[in-house]
Amino acid sequence: MAYDLIGKNFTPPDVRAKVTGKAKYAEDFRVDGMVFCRLLLSTIPHAKIKRIDVSKALAMEGVLGVLLPEDLVPLEDPLMPPVLTDEPKYIGEPIAAIAAVNETVAEDALEKIEIEYEPLPFVIDPLESLYPGGPAARTEGNVGNRANIELQTLHWTEEDFASVERGSMPKGKPAVEWSAGDLDAGFANAAYVVEETFVTGSNPHHSMEPRTAMAYWQNGKCHVYGSTQSQSMIVLGLAQYLGIEPADVVYVAEYCGGGFGSKATPYPIMAVPGLMSKKIGRPVMMRISRSEEYFLGSARHCLQGSVKLGFNADGRIAAADIYCLQANGPYFGFPDFLNSAQTLGACYSPLATRFRGVPVLTNTPPAGAQRGPGQNQFACILEPIMDRAAEELGLDRLAIRMINAPSDSTLLDARQSPMTSAYLADALQMAAAEFDWDNRKLRSRQRRGSKVTGIGIGSAMHTGGFYGFDGLVRILPDGKLYIHTGVGNLGTYSYAATSRIAAEILKYDWDDCVIVRGDSRKHLPWNSIQAGSNTSYTQSRTNYVAAMDAVAKLKEIAALDLGGAPDDYEIDGRRVFRRSNAAVGLSYGEAAQRAIDLAGKFSGQEGPEDVNALTKLALGGIAGTGLVGVAKDSADVGGMVATFTTGFIEIELDIETGRHEIKDYFAVCDAGTVIHPEVLAAQINSGAVMGFGMACTERAIYDPQNGLPGNTRLIQTRPPSGLDVPPSMTAFGVDKPDPSNPVGVKGMGEPPMGAGASALLSAISDALGGHVFNRTPVTPDMIVNAANGRLQSNGPLSVFTA
Amino acid sequence: MSDIPTKGASPQYFDAAGEGSGLANKRASRRQFIKGVIASGTAISTAGLVFGGLGGCSADSPPVNVGGVERLLSLNVNGQIRRVDVLPQETLAMTIRYKLGLTGTKLGCDRGECGACTILVDGVPTYSCSMLTQSVRGRSITTIEGLEGQDGRLHPVQQAFIDELGPQCGFCTPGQIMSAVALLETNPNPTREQARVALSGNLCRCGAYDNYINGVMAAVGRV
């Protein structure tokens, strides 16, 4: 389908402010009378606070107030992380906050707080907690997760642990279990069966902007300037933490300096300035330091598990059996462990699958969703195993991926959902052609001195869209289109690309469109979180339904004023006019004025019943200002929206130093119709860069004896620099429309990271003659050990290791 | 794979610039910074960001200036002489952001690791989180706000970063641009590899390195 705007590059409206320094992030706001606060963080991994005395701190000159757990609204869900706690469950958990005229005074005052802890048992390694009588991370239990897994106690038997001696994953009673297909028959008839025990590292999100927030109260409303990926979705949770109604929260998040999943939903610490400000009657700025980010800034979940695969002689996976534990942190975490089976299912569509798993609570800082949570860890484990299977079966490594690629009949997860579209096979073929697979694979394992060439392939998936949110657009008497978006701005420009769908439907020039966003006072609709690779899909749907509603109203107004039926009218060139006589019509500006005169549904005084309360609030704010298009995107999409990326890589591995150099990287994604080619390529490439760090350099370390973190600086868990990436990278999209989206687009943000990471690990394994590490990150010392046939320093089940 | 380079560790960049050690000597070393802090009697807190100054933030500061004694300095920032009260232990990043209101310079780590706070001191890219304000008296400071022309015309590097869609989240962007501007002023015709090295002290967690380097190369010849 030919579009005027969709599929074309454009300059997103917020880029200029980013290159001039005018873009305002949370720490860039100033208000008269603003003071600072600092946090008292727990120094031990699990304890009850027996006594806390803040009197000496409060008596200090310049100290304005203290916030304690007793000041907070109690939370009903014990798995929900609190703002402050009197039972700290990890080192670095906030216990109290002090406000002062400046940070030095606040910091000095923290030193004056007298605190007495009663230490409690703690646990870092998930398996340790499952032993009979093993330590529990919480006094109430040792297992739980936000995926409807209630806080509970689970221990395995001594016999369950017998396999640990052999370095193999024990498999006791799971907290979650599902299966599909005939597993036993699949394994019984398999030509090749492989079973591996694996551990994936946790790595910090490393958002460049720490999660700073500033807040003050005005006219009974709490104004919060925060750092979040999302906009409208933040308001509800933030209101809950503040103990007020959502209508009493003013939330500003025009820019977000990186989130990668860690700022998708409201996080407890962002409520501190608002709560403190209420208490002391002054605006409060809370700056979070880089070191504190390692406690408060989230990280990817560490997984511990096993995967058993049975292959038919042609390479088709007949049976897959996954057991997966996750170090959940002490609160609800994210269901990464469940998503391991999802990525296997989507990329390799096994004929039979069983999944078992346990989210084990640990006294490590709360982990959460990070770009491809679960899917990307598992891709890193899976791809080198697929390479080994290809070698064992005498198959080409691309061929084994093609024969297992998903089709229309592939079903995912416990619910066995179909996918709305899955063009991974196309992506593999396109990337292979661009990479020149047939010739380049001949370079695999060629050695020059200490340097060995490695060739790798990696694929990853994620869900790629939601539905059920609201769209809101306005045409004002100035004739311009105002597209209200509450999704957020995490830096991918998808808020802008999806706004262009409304412009496309209403046949606007892009120059005549204004995107309204970034501040809840601007009357923003109920929109999705900006996360989960969903924005492009979800927001294109909401903007589509709102624009269609506006088109219908334009035609209705024309018919009312100029006679005939709405269907007699057509739109173009910012006019609504008769099909039979284009001279008879109204300009959009005139129609907007008529909408104001007619009022009611035309101008937002009345709206659809099924839209969210937040959208109704927004409608109330703009009623009577122009022609309003508003609707809920309620159509069921008939399956899971899935998005894929596959990456092909060539590296040179120095087997004496363990260092690698990436020579070339090609990646192709299946994200449906490409709506913004330049951004699509940037996301694929930059996601891979993040993946290179996950694969080889980034990991969180915790000392099992004391629960201490081993990394509180960037250099200690290093994200890739510009010198770690190939000199140039190539990326594009399959560009086949998804049938369930009005313009055929799907989201795409997460799989590029998993593709980059797993392709790199596939190439490292290739350079080492097919050695499978079953662990991330793969560090230089592990490579040197493998190249020399030495044992690794970490056991197969060790977690949070250096 | 290399460790995060500090600003002083980009030899290729200096060779390309043809400036040799004269330019390098102008650079703030970490040792000088730490010596300065010790001389001021203030230890670096493990908490990272700790700021004692009040100016510009609090309309009703208490009469006693808790947290240290400020001293009035004249700074040359973006071609203007700015008079500002500065604490002995105050970093340039804090002065710029909190007292001069120039918030385009970002603080990502406050420890000389990420490069988000990169500014130019006498044309040399410098981590402003790791330089004491007291040490830049009489020197010329340029921040991201100083690049735009008075007529609102963008610096060619800024324009090229828009054209090549350099920024994603945008938080590291001002620092990347300052490093790029310094490169092109000393080496107007760098290779792509030289550009990579020149910007290697600026971390981008979004991973947009490819687009940023495209931006630098697009600016070549426009400066």
PDB file of N, CA, C and O in Angstrom, chain A residues 38-47 49 81-85 87-96 110 115 117 124 211 268-269 272 286 288-298 330-331 363-366 702 706-709 711-712:
ATOM      1  N   ARG A  38      18.586  13.024  50.524  1.00  0.00           N
ATOM      2  CA  ARG A  38      19.466  11.875  50.331  1.00  0.00           C
ATOM      3  C   ARG A  38      18.855  10.684  51.067  1.00  0.00           C
ATOM      4  O   ARG A  38      18.067  10.843  51.994  1.00  0.00           O
ATOM      5  N   LEU A  39      19.266   9.488  50.669  1.00  0.00           N
ATOM      6  CA  LEU A  39      18.648   8.270  51.198  1.00  0.00           C
ATOM      7  C   LEU A  39      19.581   7.522  52.144  1.00  0.00           C
ATOM      8  O   LEU A  39      20.791   7.439  51.910  1.00  0.00           O
ATOM      9  N   LEU A  40      18.987   6.971  53.189  1.00  0.00           N
ATOM     10  CA  LEU A  40      19.716   6.040  54.057  1.00  0.00           C
ATOM     11  C   LEU A  40      19.487   4.641  53.505  1.00  0.00           C
ATOM     12  O   LEU A  40      18.342   4.177  53.409  1.00  0.00           O
ATOM     13  N   LEU A  41      20.569   3.977  53.132  1.00  0.00           N
ATOM     14  CA  LEU A  41      20.465   2.663  52.503  1.00  0.00           C
ATOM     15  C   LEU A  41      20.946   1.573  53.455  1.00  0.00           C
ATOM     16  O   LEU A  41      21.896   1.775  54.217  1.00  0.00           O
ATOM     17  N   SER A  42      20.310   0.425  53.355  1.00  0.00           N
ATOM     18  CA  SER A  42      20.674  -0.691  54.225  1.00  0.00           C
ATOM     19  C   SER A  42      22.107  -1.147  53.958  1.00  0.00           C
ATOM     20  O   SER A  42      22.541  -1.223  52.806  1.00  0.00           O
ATOM     21  N   THR A  43      22.789  -1.486  55.031  1.00  0.00           N
ATOM     22  CA  THR A  43      24.171  -1.963  54.888  1.00  0.00           C
ATOM     23  C   THR A  43      24.271  -3.476  55.040  1.00  0.00           C
ATOM     24  O   THR A  43      25.357  -4.024  54.922  1.00  0.00           O
ATOM     25  N   ILE A  44      23.139  -4.124  55.326  1.00  0.00           N
ATOM     26  CA  ILE A  44      23.169  -5.591  55.386  1.00  0.00           C
ATOM     27  C   ILE A  44      22.021  -6.163  54.562  1.00  0.00           C
ATOM     28  O   ILE A  44      21.015  -5.500  54.330  1.00  0.00           O
ATOM     29  N   PRO A  45      22.200  -7.425  54.094  1.00  0.00           N
ATOM     30  CA  PRO A  45      21.287  -7.928  53.070  1.00  0.00           C
ATOM     31  C   PRO A  45      19.884  -8.298  53.556  1.00  0.00           C
ATOM     32  O   PRO A  45      18.966  -8.361  52.748  1.00  0.00           O
ATOM     33  N   HIS A  46      19.719  -8.585  54.828  1.00  0.00           N
ATOM     34  CA  HIS A  46      18.371  -8.904  55.312  1.00  0.00           C
ATOM     35  C   HIS A  46      18.351  -8.686  56.816  1.00  0.00           C
ATOM     36  O   HIS A  46      19.171  -9.259  57.541  1.00  0.00           O
ATOM     37  N   ALA A  47      17.455  -7.873  57.284  1.00  0.00           N
ATOM     38  CA  ALA A  47      17.400  -7.564  58.725  1.00  0.00           C
ATOM     39  C   ALA A  47      16.063  -6.945  59.067  1.00  0.00           C
ATOM     40  O   ALA A  47      15.353  -6.432  58.192  1.00  0.00           O
ATOM     41  N   ILE A  49      14.667  -3.844  61.434  1.00  0.00           N
ATOM     42  CA  ILE A  49      15.203  -2.684  62.133  1.00  0.00           C
ATOM     43  C   ILE A  49      14.582  -2.648  63.526  1.00  0.00           C
ATOM     44  O   ILE A  49      13.370  -2.496  63.673  1.00  0.00           O
ATOM     45  N   PRO A  81       7.426  -3.773  45.789  1.00  0.00           N
ATOM     46  CA  PRO A  81       8.526  -3.109  46.487  1.00  0.00           C
ATOM     47  C   PRO A  81       8.064  -1.806  47.134  1.00  0.00           C
ATOM     48  O   PRO A  81       7.387  -1.006  46.489  1.00  0.00           O
ATOM     49  N   PRO A  82       8.399  -1.599  48.412  1.00  0.00           N
ATOM     50  CA  PRO A  82       7.973  -0.377  49.087  1.00  0.00           C
ATOM     51  C   PRO A  82       8.910   0.791  48.791  1.00  0.00           C
ATOM     52  O   PRO A  82      10.013   0.595  48.280  1.00  0.00           O
ATOM     53  N   VAL A  83       8.457   1.996  49.137  1.00  0.00           N
ATOM     54  CA  VAL A  83       9.298   3.186  48.950  1.00  0.00           C
ATOM     55  C   VAL A  83      10.462   3.140  49.947  1.00  0.00           C
ATOM     56  O   VAL A  83      11.617   3.354  49.586  1.00  0.00           O
ATOM     57  N   LEU A  84      10.124   2.880  51.214  1.00  0.00           N
ATOM     58  CA  LEU A  84      11.128   2.730  52.277  1.00  0.00           C
ATOM     59  C   LEU A  84      10.717   1.509  53.088  1.00  0.00           C
ATOM     60  O   LEU A  84       9.550   1.152  53.122  1.00  0.00           O
ATOM     61  N   THR A  85      11.665   0.895  53.762  1.00  0.00           N
ATOM     62  CA  THR A  85      11.304  -0.329  54.477  1.00  0.00           C
ATOM     63  C   THR A  85      11.902  -0.373  55.874  1.00  0.00           C
ATOM     64  O   THR A  85      12.963   0.217  56.110  1.00  0.00           O
ATOM     65  N   GLU A  87      12.162  -3.494  57.045  1.00  0.00           N
ATOM     66  CA  GLU A  87      12.789  -4.824  56.965  1.00  0.00           C
ATOM     67  C   GLU A  87      13.589  -4.890  55.661  1.00  0.00           C
ATOM     68  O   GLU A  87      13.102  -5.392  54.645  1.00  0.00           O
ATOM     69  N   PRO A  88      14.794  -4.320  55.673  1.00  0.00           N
ATOM     70  CA  PRO A  88      15.566  -4.312  54.425  1.00  0.00           C
ATOM     71  C   PRO A  88      15.882  -5.732  53.960  1.00  0.00           C
ATOM     72  O   PRO A  88      16.191  -6.603  54.772  1.00  0.00           O
ATOM     73  N   LYS A  89      15.762  -5.931  52.635  1.00  0.00           N
ATOM     74  CA  LYS A  89      15.927  -7.265  52.060  1.00  0.00           C
ATOM     75  C   LYS A  89      17.062  -7.321  51.048  1.00  0.00           C
ATOM     76  O   LYS A  89      17.216  -8.295  50.318  1.00  0.00           O
ATOM     77  N   TYR A  90      17.842  -6.271  50.963  1.00  0.00           N
ATOM     78  CA  TYR A  90      19.074  -6.295  50.148  1.00  0.00           C
ATOM     79  C   TYR A  90      19.946  -5.121  50.567  1.00  0.00           C
ATOM     80  O   TYR A  90      19.448  -4.127  51.103  1.00  0.00           O
ATOM     81  N   ILE A  91      21.224  -5.272  50.341  1.00  0.00           N
ATOM     82  CA  ILE A  91      22.141  -4.171  50.626  1.00  0.00           C
ATOM     83  C   ILE A  91      21.844  -3.051  49.640  1.00  0.00           C
ATOM     84  O   ILE A  91      21.813  -3.274  48.429  1.00  0.00           O
ATOM     85  N   GLY A  92      21.613  -1.868  50.194  1.00  0.00           N
ATOM     86  CA  GLY A  92      21.278  -0.731  49.344  1.00  0.00           C
ATOM     87  C   GLY A  92      19.796  -0.407  49.331  1.00  0.00           C
ATOM     88  O   GLY A  92      19.375   0.512  48.655  1.00  0.00           O
ATOM     89  N   GLU A  93      18.976  -1.160  50.077  1.00  0.00           N
ATOM     90  CA  GLU A  93      17.534  -0.863  50.103  1.00  0.00           C
ATOM     91  C   GLU A  93      17.277   0.395  50.942  1.00  0.00           C
ATOM     92  O   GLU A  93      17.775   0.526  52.059  1.00  0.00           O
ATOM     93  N   PRO A  94      16.488   1.342  50.424  1.00  0.00           N
ATOM     94  CA  PRO A  94      16.234   2.588  51.160  1.00  0.00           C
ATOM     95  C   PRO A  94      15.405   2.367  52.428  1.00  0.00           C
ATOM     96  O   PRO A  94      14.397   1.674  52.411  1.00  0.00           O
ATOM     97  N   ILE A  95      15.877   2.967  53.510  1.00  0.00           N
ATOM     98  CA  ILE A  95      15.229   2.858  54.812  1.00  0.00           C
ATOM     99  C   ILE A  95      14.621   4.198  55.216  1.00  0.00           C
ATOM    100  O   ILE A  95      13.530   4.252  55.774  1.00  0.00           O
ATOM    101  N   ALA A  96      15.332   5.267  54.935  1.00  0.00           N
ATOM    102  CA  ALA A  96      14.867   6.597  55.314  1.00  0.00           C
ATOM    103  C   ALA A  96      15.418   7.616  54.340  1.00  0.00           C
ATOM    104  O   ALA A  96      16.364   7.330  53.597  1.00  0.00           O
ATOM    105  N   LEU A 110      22.620  11.954  57.598  1.00  0.00           N
ATOM    106  CA  LEU A 110      22.421  10.501  57.511  1.00  0.00           C
ATOM    107  C   LEU A 110      23.364   9.777  58.470  1.00  0.00           C
ATOM    108  O   LEU A 110      23.012   8.762  59.071  1.00  0.00           O
ATOM    109  N   ILE A 115      20.894   3.553  64.145  1.00  0.00           N
ATOM    110  CA  ILE A 115      20.068   2.446  63.650  1.00  0.00           C
ATOM    111  C   ILE A 115      20.605   1.131  64.200  1.00  0.00           C
ATOM    112  O   ILE A 115      21.812   0.912  64.263  1.00  0.00           O
ATOM    113  N   TYR A 117      20.114  -2.955  63.750  1.00  0.00           N
ATOM    114  CA  TYR A 117      19.546  -4.023  62.931  1.00  0.00           C
ATOM    115  C   TYR A 117      19.496  -5.331  63.710  1.00  0.00           C
ATOM    116  O   TYR A 117      20.382  -5.612  64.513  1.00  0.00           O
ATOM    117  N   ILE A 124      21.687 -15.586  48.355  1.00  0.00           N
ATOM    118  CA  ILE A 124      22.095 -14.998  47.075  1.00  0.00           C
ATOM    119  C   ILE A 124      21.837 -15.987  45.938  1.00  0.00           C
ATOM    120  O   ILE A 124      21.414 -15.615  44.861  1.00  0.00           O
ATOM    121  N   ARG A 211      17.987   7.628  38.166  1.00  0.00           N
ATOM    122  CA  ARG A 211      16.542   7.846  38.369  1.00  0.00           C
ATOM    123  C   ARG A 211      16.251   8.967  39.358  1.00  0.00           C
ATOM    124  O   ARG A 211      15.659   8.774  40.415  1.00  0.00           O
ATOM    125  N   PRO A 268       9.286   2.625  43.095  1.00  0.00           N
ATOM    126  CA  PRO A 268       8.938   3.235  44.386  1.00  0.00           C
ATOM    127  C   PRO A 268       9.729   4.487  44.723  1.00  0.00           C
ATOM    128  O   PRO A 268       9.166   5.452  45.240  1.00  0.00           O
ATOM    129  N   ILE A 269      11.013   4.505  44.396  1.00  0.00           N
ATOM    130  CA  ILE A 269      11.864   5.585  44.890  1.00  0.00           C
ATOM    131  C   ILE A 269      11.474   6.936  44.291  1.00  0.00           C
ATOM    132  O   ILE A 269      11.740   7.992  44.867  1.00  0.00           O
ATOM    133  N   VAL A 272       9.632   9.456  46.595  1.00  0.00           N
ATOM    134  CA  VAL A 272      10.255  10.088  47.771  1.00  0.00           C
ATOM    135  C   VAL A 272      10.179  11.621  47.749  1.00  0.00           C
ATOM    136  O   VAL A 272       9.769  12.231  48.737  1.00  0.00           O
ATOM    137  N   MET A 286      15.616  14.950  44.440  1.00  0.00           N
ATOM    138  CA  MET A 286      16.360  13.765  44.888  1.00  0.00           C
ATOM    139  C   MET A 286      17.219  13.288  43.723  1.00  0.00           C
ATOM    140  O   MET A 286      16.700  12.808  42.715  1.00  0.00           O
ATOM    141  N   ILE A 288      19.913  10.705  42.303  1.00  0.00           N
ATOM    142  CA  ILE A 288      20.401   9.348  42.566  1.00  0.00           C
ATOM    143  C   ILE A 288      21.775   9.234  41.919  1.00  0.00           C
ATOM    144  O   ILE A 288      21.958   9.622  40.768  1.00  0.00           O
ATOM    145  N   SER A 289      22.732   8.722  42.677  1.00  0.00           N
ATOM    146  CA  SER A 289      24.097   8.641  42.153  1.00  0.00           C
ATOM    147  C   SER A 289      24.278   7.376  41.317  1.00  0.00           C
ATOM    148  O   SER A 289      23.469   6.452  41.367  1.00  0.00           O
ATOM    149  N   ARG A 290      25.337   7.352  40.555  1.00  0.00           N
ATOM    150  CA  ARG A 290      25.642   6.160  39.753  1.00  0.00           C
ATOM    151  C   ARG A 290      25.785   4.929  40.647  1.00  0.00           C
ATOM    152  O   ARG A 290      25.268   3.867  40.329  1.00  0.00           O
ATOM    153  N   SER A 291      26.465   5.077  41.780  1.00  0.00           N
ATOM    154  CA  SER A 291      26.618   3.925  42.680  1.00  0.00           C
ATOM    155  C   SER A 291      25.265   3.431  43.168  1.00  0.00           C
ATOM    156  O   SER A 291      25.000   2.227  43.233  1.00  0.00           O
ATOM    157  N   GLU A 292      24.397   4.381  43.520  1.00  0.00           N
ATOM    158  CA  GLU A 292      23.067   3.988  44.008  1.00  0.00           C
ATOM    159  C   GLU A 292      22.246   3.305  42.926  1.00  0.00           C
ATOM    160  O   GLU A 292      21.352   2.504  43.212  1.00  0.00           O
ATOM    161  N   GLU A 293      22.534   3.633  41.670  1.00  0.00           N
ATOM    162  CA  GLU A 293      21.814   2.976  40.574  1.00  0.00           C
ATOM    163  C   GLU A 293      21.991   1.455  40.615  1.00  0.00           C
ATOM    164  O   GLU A 293      21.138   0.711  40.160  1.00  0.00           O
ATOM    165  N   TYR A 294      23.117   1.000  41.150  1.00  0.00           N
ATOM    166  CA  TYR A 294      23.335  -0.457  41.215  1.00  0.00           C
ATOM    167  C   TYR A 294      22.424  -1.117  42.249  1.00  0.00           C
ATOM    168  O   TYR A 294      22.249  -2.327  42.239  1.00  0.00           O
ATOM    169  N   PHE A 295      21.843  -0.319  43.145  1.00  0.00           N
ATOM    170  CA  PHE A 295      20.856  -0.849  44.091  1.00  0.00           C
ATOM    171  C   PHE A 295      19.433  -0.569  43.600  1.00  0.00           C
ATOM    172  O   PHE A 295      18.540  -1.390  43.735  1.00  0.00           O
ATOM    173  N   LEU A 296      19.231   0.641  43.077  1.00  0.00           N
ATOM    174  CA  LEU A 296      17.883   1.120  42.788  1.00  0.00           C
ATOM    175  C   LEU A 296      17.549   1.091  41.302  1.00  0.00           C
ATOM    176  O   LEU A 296      16.405   1.326  40.916  1.00  0.00           O
ATOM    177  N   GLY A 297      18.561   0.837  40.480  1.00  0.00           N
ATOM    178  CA  GLY A 297      18.389   1.017  39.035  1.00  0.00           C
ATOM    179  C   GLY A 297      18.004  -0.231  38.271  1.00  0.00           C
ATOM    180  O   GLY A 297      17.946  -0.214  37.058  1.00  0.00           O
ATOM    181  N   SER A 298      17.758  -1.317  38.969  1.00  0.00           N
ATOM    182  CA  SER A 298      17.319  -2.578  38.379  1.00  0.00           C
ATOM    183  C   SER A 298      18.436  -3.272  37.588  1.00  0.00           C
ATOM    184  O   SER A 298      19.480  -2.686  37.304  1.00  0.00           O
ATOM    185  N   PRO A 330      14.062  -9.704  46.088  1.00  0.00           N
ATOM    186  CA  PRO A 330      13.131  -9.933  47.193  1.00  0.00           C
ATOM    187  C   PRO A 330      11.676  -9.570  46.900  1.00  0.00           C
ATOM    188  O   PRO A 330      10.803  -9.859  47.698  1.00  0.00           O
ATOM    189  N   TYR A 331      11.421  -8.946  45.751  1.00  0.00           N
ATOM    190  CA  TYR A 331      10.053  -8.500  45.458  1.00  0.00           C
ATOM    191  C   TYR A 331       9.506  -9.188  44.212  1.00  0.00           C
ATOM    192  O   TYR A 331       9.970 -10.246  43.861  1.00  0.00           O
ATOM    193  N   ASN A 363      18.180 -12.151  48.210  1.00  0.00           N
ATOM    194  CA  ASN A 363      18.490 -10.862  48.843  1.00  0.00           C
ATOM    195  C   ASN A 363      19.492 -10.090  47.995  1.00  0.00           C
ATOM    196  O   ASN A 363      20.562  -9.697  48.443  1.00  0.00           O
ATOM    197  N   THR A 364      19.096  -9.904  46.728  1.00  0.00           N
ATOM    198  CA  THR A 364      19.870  -9.123  45.780  1.00  0.00           C
ATOM    199  C   THR A 364      18.973  -7.964  45.334  1.00  0.00           C
ATOM    200  O   THR A 364      17.746  -8.074  45.426  1.00  0.00           O
ATOM    201  N   PRO A 365      19.548  -6.858  44.889  1.00  0.00           N
ATOM    202  CA  PRO A 365      18.696  -5.723  44.507  1.00  0.00           C
ATOM    203  C   PRO A 365      17.609  -6.135  43.520  1.00  0.00           C
ATOM    204  O   PRO A 365      17.838  -7.028  42.694  1.00  0.00           O
ATOM    205  N   PRO A 366      16.438  -5.527  43.617  1.00  0.00           N
ATOM    206  CA  PRO A 366      15.317  -5.937  42.766  1.00  0.00           C
ATOM    207  C   PRO A 366      15.706  -5.923  41.292  1.00  0.00           C
ATOM    208  O   PRO A 366      16.168  -4.909  40.776  1.00  0.00           O
ATOM    209  N   TYR A 702      27.733 -10.687  43.391  1.00  0.00           N
ATOM    210  CA  TYR A 702      27.399 -10.576  44.818  1.00  0.00           C
ATOM    211  C   TYR A 702      28.200 -11.585  45.607  1.00  0.00           C
ATOM    212  O   TYR A 702      28.323 -12.743  45.207  1.00  0.00           O
ATOM    213  N   ASN A 706      28.535 -12.320  52.418  1.00  0.00           N
ATOM    214  CA  ASN A 706      28.011 -11.115  53.060  1.00  0.00           C
ATOM    215  C   ASN A 706      26.939 -10.390  52.260  1.00  0.00           C
ATOM    216  O   ASN A 706      26.390  -9.408  52.734  1.00  0.00           O
ATOM    217  N   GLY A 707      26.668 -10.859  51.054  1.00  0.00           N
ATOM    218  CA  GLY A 707      25.659 -10.206  50.222  1.00  0.00           C
ATOM    219  C   GLY A 707      26.103  -8.893  49.631  1.00  0.00           C
ATOM    220  O   GLY A 707      25.285  -8.124  49.125  1.00  0.00           O
ATOM    221  N   LEU A 708      27.404  -8.631  49.693  1.00  0.00           N
ATOM    222  CA  LEU A 708      27.913  -7.354  49.198  1.00  0.00           C
ATOM    223  C   LEU A 708      27.984  -7.330  47.674  1.00  0.00           C
ATOM    224  O   LEU A 708      28.342  -8.339  47.057  1.00  0.00           O
ATOM    225  N   PRO A 709      27.677  -6.179  47.083  1.00  0.00           N
ATOM    226  CA  PRO A 709      27.805  -6.080  45.626  1.00  0.00           C
ATOM    227  C   PRO A 709      29.270  -5.935  45.221  1.00  0.00           C
ATOM    228  O   PRO A 709      30.044  -5.255  45.903  1.00  0.00           O
ATOM    229  N   ASN A 711      30.092  -4.782  42.223  1.00  0.00           N
ATOM    230  CA  ASN A 711      30.195  -3.740  41.210  1.00  0.00           C
ATOM    231  C   ASN A 711      29.277  -2.575  41.548  1.00  0.00           C
ATOM    232  O   ASN A 711      28.073  -2.742  41.654  1.00  0.00           O
ATOM    233  N   THR A 712      29.876  -1.422  41.750  1.00  0.00           N
ATOM    234  CA  THR A 712      29.101  -0.201  41.947  1.00  0.00           C
ATOM    235  C   THR A 712      29.654   0.928  41.085  1.00  0.00           C
ATOM    236  O   THR A 712      29.448   2.092  41.381  1.00  0.00           O
TER     237      THR A 712
END
